[in-house]
mmCIF file of C-alpha atoms in Angstrom:
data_model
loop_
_atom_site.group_PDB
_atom_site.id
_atom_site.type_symbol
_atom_site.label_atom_id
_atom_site.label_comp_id
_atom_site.label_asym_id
_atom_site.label_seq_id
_atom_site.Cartn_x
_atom_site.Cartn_y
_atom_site.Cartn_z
ATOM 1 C CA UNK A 1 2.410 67.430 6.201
ATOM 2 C CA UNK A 2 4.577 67.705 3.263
ATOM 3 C CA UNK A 3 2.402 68.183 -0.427
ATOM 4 C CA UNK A 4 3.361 65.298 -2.668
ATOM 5 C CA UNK A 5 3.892 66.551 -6.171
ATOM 6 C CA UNK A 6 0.814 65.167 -8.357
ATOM 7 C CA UNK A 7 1.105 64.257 -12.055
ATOM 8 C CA UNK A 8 -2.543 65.567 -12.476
ATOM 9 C CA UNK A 9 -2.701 64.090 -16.194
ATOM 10 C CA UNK A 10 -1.474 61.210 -15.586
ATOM 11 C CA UNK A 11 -3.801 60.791 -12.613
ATOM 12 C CA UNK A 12 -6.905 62.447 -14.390
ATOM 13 C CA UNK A 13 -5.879 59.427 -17.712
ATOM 14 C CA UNK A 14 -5.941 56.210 -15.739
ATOM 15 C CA UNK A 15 -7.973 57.468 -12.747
ATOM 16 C CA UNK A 16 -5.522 56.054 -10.020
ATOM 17 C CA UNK A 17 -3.291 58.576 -8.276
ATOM 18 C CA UNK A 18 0.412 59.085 -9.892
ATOM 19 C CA UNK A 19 3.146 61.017 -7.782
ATOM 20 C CA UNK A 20 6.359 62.691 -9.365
ATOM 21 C CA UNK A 21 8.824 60.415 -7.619
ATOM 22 C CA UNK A 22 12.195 59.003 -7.972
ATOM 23 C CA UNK A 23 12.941 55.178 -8.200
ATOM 24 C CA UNK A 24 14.008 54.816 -4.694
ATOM 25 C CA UNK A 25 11.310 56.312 -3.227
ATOM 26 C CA UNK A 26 8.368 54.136 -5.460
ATOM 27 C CA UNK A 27 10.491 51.139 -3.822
ATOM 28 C CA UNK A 28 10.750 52.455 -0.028
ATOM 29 C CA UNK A 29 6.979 52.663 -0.433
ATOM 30 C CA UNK A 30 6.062 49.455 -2.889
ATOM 31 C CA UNK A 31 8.509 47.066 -2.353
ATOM 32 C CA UNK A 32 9.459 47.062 1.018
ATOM 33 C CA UNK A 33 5.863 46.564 2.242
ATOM 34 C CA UNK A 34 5.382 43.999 0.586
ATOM 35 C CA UNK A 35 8.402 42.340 0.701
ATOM 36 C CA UNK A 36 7.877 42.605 4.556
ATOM 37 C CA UNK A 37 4.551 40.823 4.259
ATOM 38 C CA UNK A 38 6.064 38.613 2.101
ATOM 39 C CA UNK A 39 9.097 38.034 4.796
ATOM 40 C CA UNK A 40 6.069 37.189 7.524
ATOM 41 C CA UNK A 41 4.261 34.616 5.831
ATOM 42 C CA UNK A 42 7.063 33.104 5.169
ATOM 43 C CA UNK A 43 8.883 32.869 8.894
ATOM 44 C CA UNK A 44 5.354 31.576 9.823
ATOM 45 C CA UNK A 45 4.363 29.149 7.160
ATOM 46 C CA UNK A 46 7.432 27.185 7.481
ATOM 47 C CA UNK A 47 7.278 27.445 11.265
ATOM 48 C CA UNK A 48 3.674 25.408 10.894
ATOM 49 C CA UNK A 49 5.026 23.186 8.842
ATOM 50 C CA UNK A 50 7.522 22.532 10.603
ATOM 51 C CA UNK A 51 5.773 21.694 13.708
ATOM 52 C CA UNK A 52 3.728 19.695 11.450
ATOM 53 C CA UNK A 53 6.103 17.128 10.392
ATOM 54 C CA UNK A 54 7.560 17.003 13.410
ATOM 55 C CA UNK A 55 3.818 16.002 15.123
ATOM 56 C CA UNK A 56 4.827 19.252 17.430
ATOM 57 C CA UNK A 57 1.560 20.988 18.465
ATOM 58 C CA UNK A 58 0.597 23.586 15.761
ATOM 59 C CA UNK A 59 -2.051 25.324 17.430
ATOM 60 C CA UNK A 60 -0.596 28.591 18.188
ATOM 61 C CA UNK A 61 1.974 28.666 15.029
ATOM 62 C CA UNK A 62 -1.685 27.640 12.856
ATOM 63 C CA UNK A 63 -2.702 31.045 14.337
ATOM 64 C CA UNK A 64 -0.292 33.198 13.743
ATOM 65 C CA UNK A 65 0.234 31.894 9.984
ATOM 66 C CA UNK A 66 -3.583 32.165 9.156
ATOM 67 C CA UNK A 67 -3.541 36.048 10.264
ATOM 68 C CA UNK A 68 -0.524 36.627 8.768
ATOM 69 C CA UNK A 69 -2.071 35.116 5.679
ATOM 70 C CA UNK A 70 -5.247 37.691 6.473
ATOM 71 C CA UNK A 71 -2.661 40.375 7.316
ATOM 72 C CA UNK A 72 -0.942 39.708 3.905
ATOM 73 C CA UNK A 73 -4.289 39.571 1.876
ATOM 74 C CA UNK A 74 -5.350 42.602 3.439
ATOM 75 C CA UNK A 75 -2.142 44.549 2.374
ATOM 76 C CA UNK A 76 -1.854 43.599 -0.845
ATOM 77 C CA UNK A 77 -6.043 44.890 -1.152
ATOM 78 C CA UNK A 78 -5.123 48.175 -0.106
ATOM 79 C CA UNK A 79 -2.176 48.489 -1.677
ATOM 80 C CA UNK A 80 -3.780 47.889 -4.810
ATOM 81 C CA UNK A 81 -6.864 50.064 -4.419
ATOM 82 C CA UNK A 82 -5.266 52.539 -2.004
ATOM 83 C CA UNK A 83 -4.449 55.149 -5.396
ATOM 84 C CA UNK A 84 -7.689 54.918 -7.269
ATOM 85 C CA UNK A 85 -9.729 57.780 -7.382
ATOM 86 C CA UNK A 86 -13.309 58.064 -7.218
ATOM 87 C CA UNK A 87 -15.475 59.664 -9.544
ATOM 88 C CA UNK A 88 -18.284 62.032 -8.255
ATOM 89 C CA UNK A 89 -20.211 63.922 -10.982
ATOM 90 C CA UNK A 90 -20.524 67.374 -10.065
ATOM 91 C CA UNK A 91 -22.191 70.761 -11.927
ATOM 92 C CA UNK A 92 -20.249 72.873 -12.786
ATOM 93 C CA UNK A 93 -16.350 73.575 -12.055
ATOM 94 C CA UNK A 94 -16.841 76.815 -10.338
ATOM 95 C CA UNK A 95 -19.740 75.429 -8.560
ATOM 96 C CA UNK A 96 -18.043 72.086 -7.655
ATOM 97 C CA UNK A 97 -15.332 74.374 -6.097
ATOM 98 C CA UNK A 98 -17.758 76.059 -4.162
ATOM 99 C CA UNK A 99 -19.174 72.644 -3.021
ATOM 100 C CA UNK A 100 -15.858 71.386 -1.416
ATOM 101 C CA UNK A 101 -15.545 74.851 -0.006
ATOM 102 C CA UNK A 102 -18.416 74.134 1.748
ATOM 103 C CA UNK A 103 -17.882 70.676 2.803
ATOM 104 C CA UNK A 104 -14.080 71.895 4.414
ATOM 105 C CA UNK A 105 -15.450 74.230 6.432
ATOM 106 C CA UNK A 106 -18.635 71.775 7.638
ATOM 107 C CA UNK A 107 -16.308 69.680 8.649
ATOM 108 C CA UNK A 108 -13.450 71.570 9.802
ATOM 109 C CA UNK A 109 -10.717 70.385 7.758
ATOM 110 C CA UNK A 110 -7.828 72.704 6.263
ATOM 111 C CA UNK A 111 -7.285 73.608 2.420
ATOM 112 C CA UNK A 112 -4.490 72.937 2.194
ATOM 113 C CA UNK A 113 -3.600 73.365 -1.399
ATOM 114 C CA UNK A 114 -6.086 75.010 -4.191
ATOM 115 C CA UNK A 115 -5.434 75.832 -8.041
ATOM 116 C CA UNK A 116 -7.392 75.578 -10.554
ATOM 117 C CA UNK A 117 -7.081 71.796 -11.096
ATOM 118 C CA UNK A 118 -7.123 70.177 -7.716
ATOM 119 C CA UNK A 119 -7.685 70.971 -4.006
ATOM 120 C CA UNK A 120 -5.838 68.942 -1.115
ATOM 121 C CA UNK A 121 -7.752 69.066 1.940
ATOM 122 C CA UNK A 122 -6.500 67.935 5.449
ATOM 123 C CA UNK A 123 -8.094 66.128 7.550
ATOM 124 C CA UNK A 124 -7.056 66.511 11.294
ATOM 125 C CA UNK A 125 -5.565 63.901 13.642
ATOM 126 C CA UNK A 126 -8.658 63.675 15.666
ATOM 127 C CA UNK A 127 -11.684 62.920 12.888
ATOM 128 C CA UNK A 128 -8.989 60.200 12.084
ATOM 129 C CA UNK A 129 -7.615 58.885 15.427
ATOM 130 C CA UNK A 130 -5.822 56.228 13.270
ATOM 131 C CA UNK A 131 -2.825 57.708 11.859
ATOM 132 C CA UNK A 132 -0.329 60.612 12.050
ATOM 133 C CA UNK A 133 -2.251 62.489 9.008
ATOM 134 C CA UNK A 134 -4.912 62.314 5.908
ATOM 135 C CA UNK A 135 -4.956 64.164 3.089
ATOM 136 C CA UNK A 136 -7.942 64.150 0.467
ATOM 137 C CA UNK A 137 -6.828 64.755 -2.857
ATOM 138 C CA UNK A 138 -9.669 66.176 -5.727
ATOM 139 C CA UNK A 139 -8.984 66.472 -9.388
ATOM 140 C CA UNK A 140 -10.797 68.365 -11.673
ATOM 141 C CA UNK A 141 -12.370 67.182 -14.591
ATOM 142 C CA UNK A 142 -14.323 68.565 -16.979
ATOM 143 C CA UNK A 143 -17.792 68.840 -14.578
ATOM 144 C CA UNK A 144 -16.829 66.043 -12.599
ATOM 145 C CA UNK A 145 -14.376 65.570 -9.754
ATOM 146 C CA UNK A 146 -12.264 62.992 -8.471
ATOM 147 C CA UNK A 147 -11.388 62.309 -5.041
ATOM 148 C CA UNK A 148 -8.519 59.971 -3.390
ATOM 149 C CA UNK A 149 -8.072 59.756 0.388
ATOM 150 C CA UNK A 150 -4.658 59.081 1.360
ATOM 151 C CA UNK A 151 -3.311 58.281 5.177
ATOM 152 C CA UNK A 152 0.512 58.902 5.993
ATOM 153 C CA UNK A 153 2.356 57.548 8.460
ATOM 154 C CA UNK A 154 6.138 59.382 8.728
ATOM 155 C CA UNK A 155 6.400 62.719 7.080
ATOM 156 C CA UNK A 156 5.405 61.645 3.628
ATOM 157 C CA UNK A 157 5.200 58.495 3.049
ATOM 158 C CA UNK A 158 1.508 56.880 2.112
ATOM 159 C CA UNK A 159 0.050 54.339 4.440
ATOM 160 C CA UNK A 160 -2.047 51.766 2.402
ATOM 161 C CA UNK A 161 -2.961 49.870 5.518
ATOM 162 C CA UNK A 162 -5.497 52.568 6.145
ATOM 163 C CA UNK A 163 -7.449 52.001 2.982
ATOM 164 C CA UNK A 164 -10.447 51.049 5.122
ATOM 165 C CA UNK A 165 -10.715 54.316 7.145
ATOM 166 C CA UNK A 166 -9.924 56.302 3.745
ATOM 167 C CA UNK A 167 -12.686 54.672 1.968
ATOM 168 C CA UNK A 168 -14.907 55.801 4.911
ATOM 169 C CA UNK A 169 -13.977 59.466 4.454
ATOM 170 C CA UNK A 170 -14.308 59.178 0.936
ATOM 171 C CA UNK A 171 -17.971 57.978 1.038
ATOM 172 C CA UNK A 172 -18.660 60.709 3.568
ATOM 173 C CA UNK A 173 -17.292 63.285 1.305
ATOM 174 C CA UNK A 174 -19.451 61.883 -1.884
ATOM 175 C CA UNK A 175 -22.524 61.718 0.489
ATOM 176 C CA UNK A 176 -22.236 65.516 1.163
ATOM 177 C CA UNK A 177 -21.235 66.724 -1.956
ATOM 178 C CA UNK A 178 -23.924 65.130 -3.422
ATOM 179 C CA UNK A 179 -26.551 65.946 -0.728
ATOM 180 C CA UNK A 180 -24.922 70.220 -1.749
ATOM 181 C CA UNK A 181 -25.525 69.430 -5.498
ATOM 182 C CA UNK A 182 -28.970 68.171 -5.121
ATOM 183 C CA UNK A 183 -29.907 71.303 -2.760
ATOM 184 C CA UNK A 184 -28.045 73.515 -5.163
ATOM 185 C CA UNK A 185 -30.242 71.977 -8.517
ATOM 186 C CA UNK A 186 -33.465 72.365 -6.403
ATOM 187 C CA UNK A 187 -32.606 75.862 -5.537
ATOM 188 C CA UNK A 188 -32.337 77.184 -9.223
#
């Protein structure tokens, strides 16, 4: 899986997730999903009402627009919340590093990517079974961290129709990193 460059000030500012990318590729990922959703609702909202006013039965085109409609609400949630990051307050940087340490090798995902200012973890195929890859992205910040879980589908491009399974990770990981921070306070 390919690293996406992170504007990590950006990010840290507005608390959402901002990638260094050109134009065309913040359309091939923003645009063109929705536009396809878009595209969908429309081919089956006018096929309902077409069968409509022409007293055809609608039962089946009623269907299909309604989860479309779902399909399209659904997208538009994730692609809107898909970026933000989560804020987990931590101890200390050096000890919030040693925290995720921890929590990668529990669970036996890969560091993929470590400075001084974020960590990208992967998360394999099979604690996933959804997609073709998950990264988890933490930021830095001050004595807190902040965490993003992002699916891909081809190569590098994000997948906000996982948002669901992300957010699922991402409570895991805040669940154990906060169960290691409590043991590590009561230990001192």
């Amino acid at each position: 899986m390919n690293i996406l460059k992170i504007n990590i000030q950006k990010s840290l500012n507005f608390e959402r997730l901002y990638y260094d990318k050109s134009l065309l590729e913040n359309v091939w990922e923003n645009v063109l999903i929705i536009a396809n959703l878009l595209f969908f609702l429309y081919i089956t909202g006018t096929n309902f009402y077409d069968n409509v006013e022409k007293s055809k039965p609608f039962g089946w085109t009623l269907f299909f627009f309604i989860l479309v409609i779902i399909t399209t609400l659904l997208g538009i949630i994730s692609f809107l919340n898909g970026k933000n990051l989560k804020r987990i307050d931590g101890v200390t940087k050096s000890e919030n590093t040693e925290i995720v340490k921890k929590i990668v090798n529990k669970n036996n995902w890969k560091l993929y990517a470590e400075n001084k200012e974020l960590n990208i973890i992967n998360v394999s195929f099979l604690d996933t079974q959804t997609d073709y890859g998950k990264q988890i992205i933490i930021l830095y910040q001050k004595n807190d961290i902040l965490i993003n879980c992002t699916s891909f589908a081809l190569g590098k491009t994000p997948n906000p129709f996982n948002w669901f399974s992300n957010k699922k990770i991402v409570e895991q990981f805040k669940t154990e990193f906060i169960d290691s921070k409590n043991a590590l306070q009561h230990s001192i």
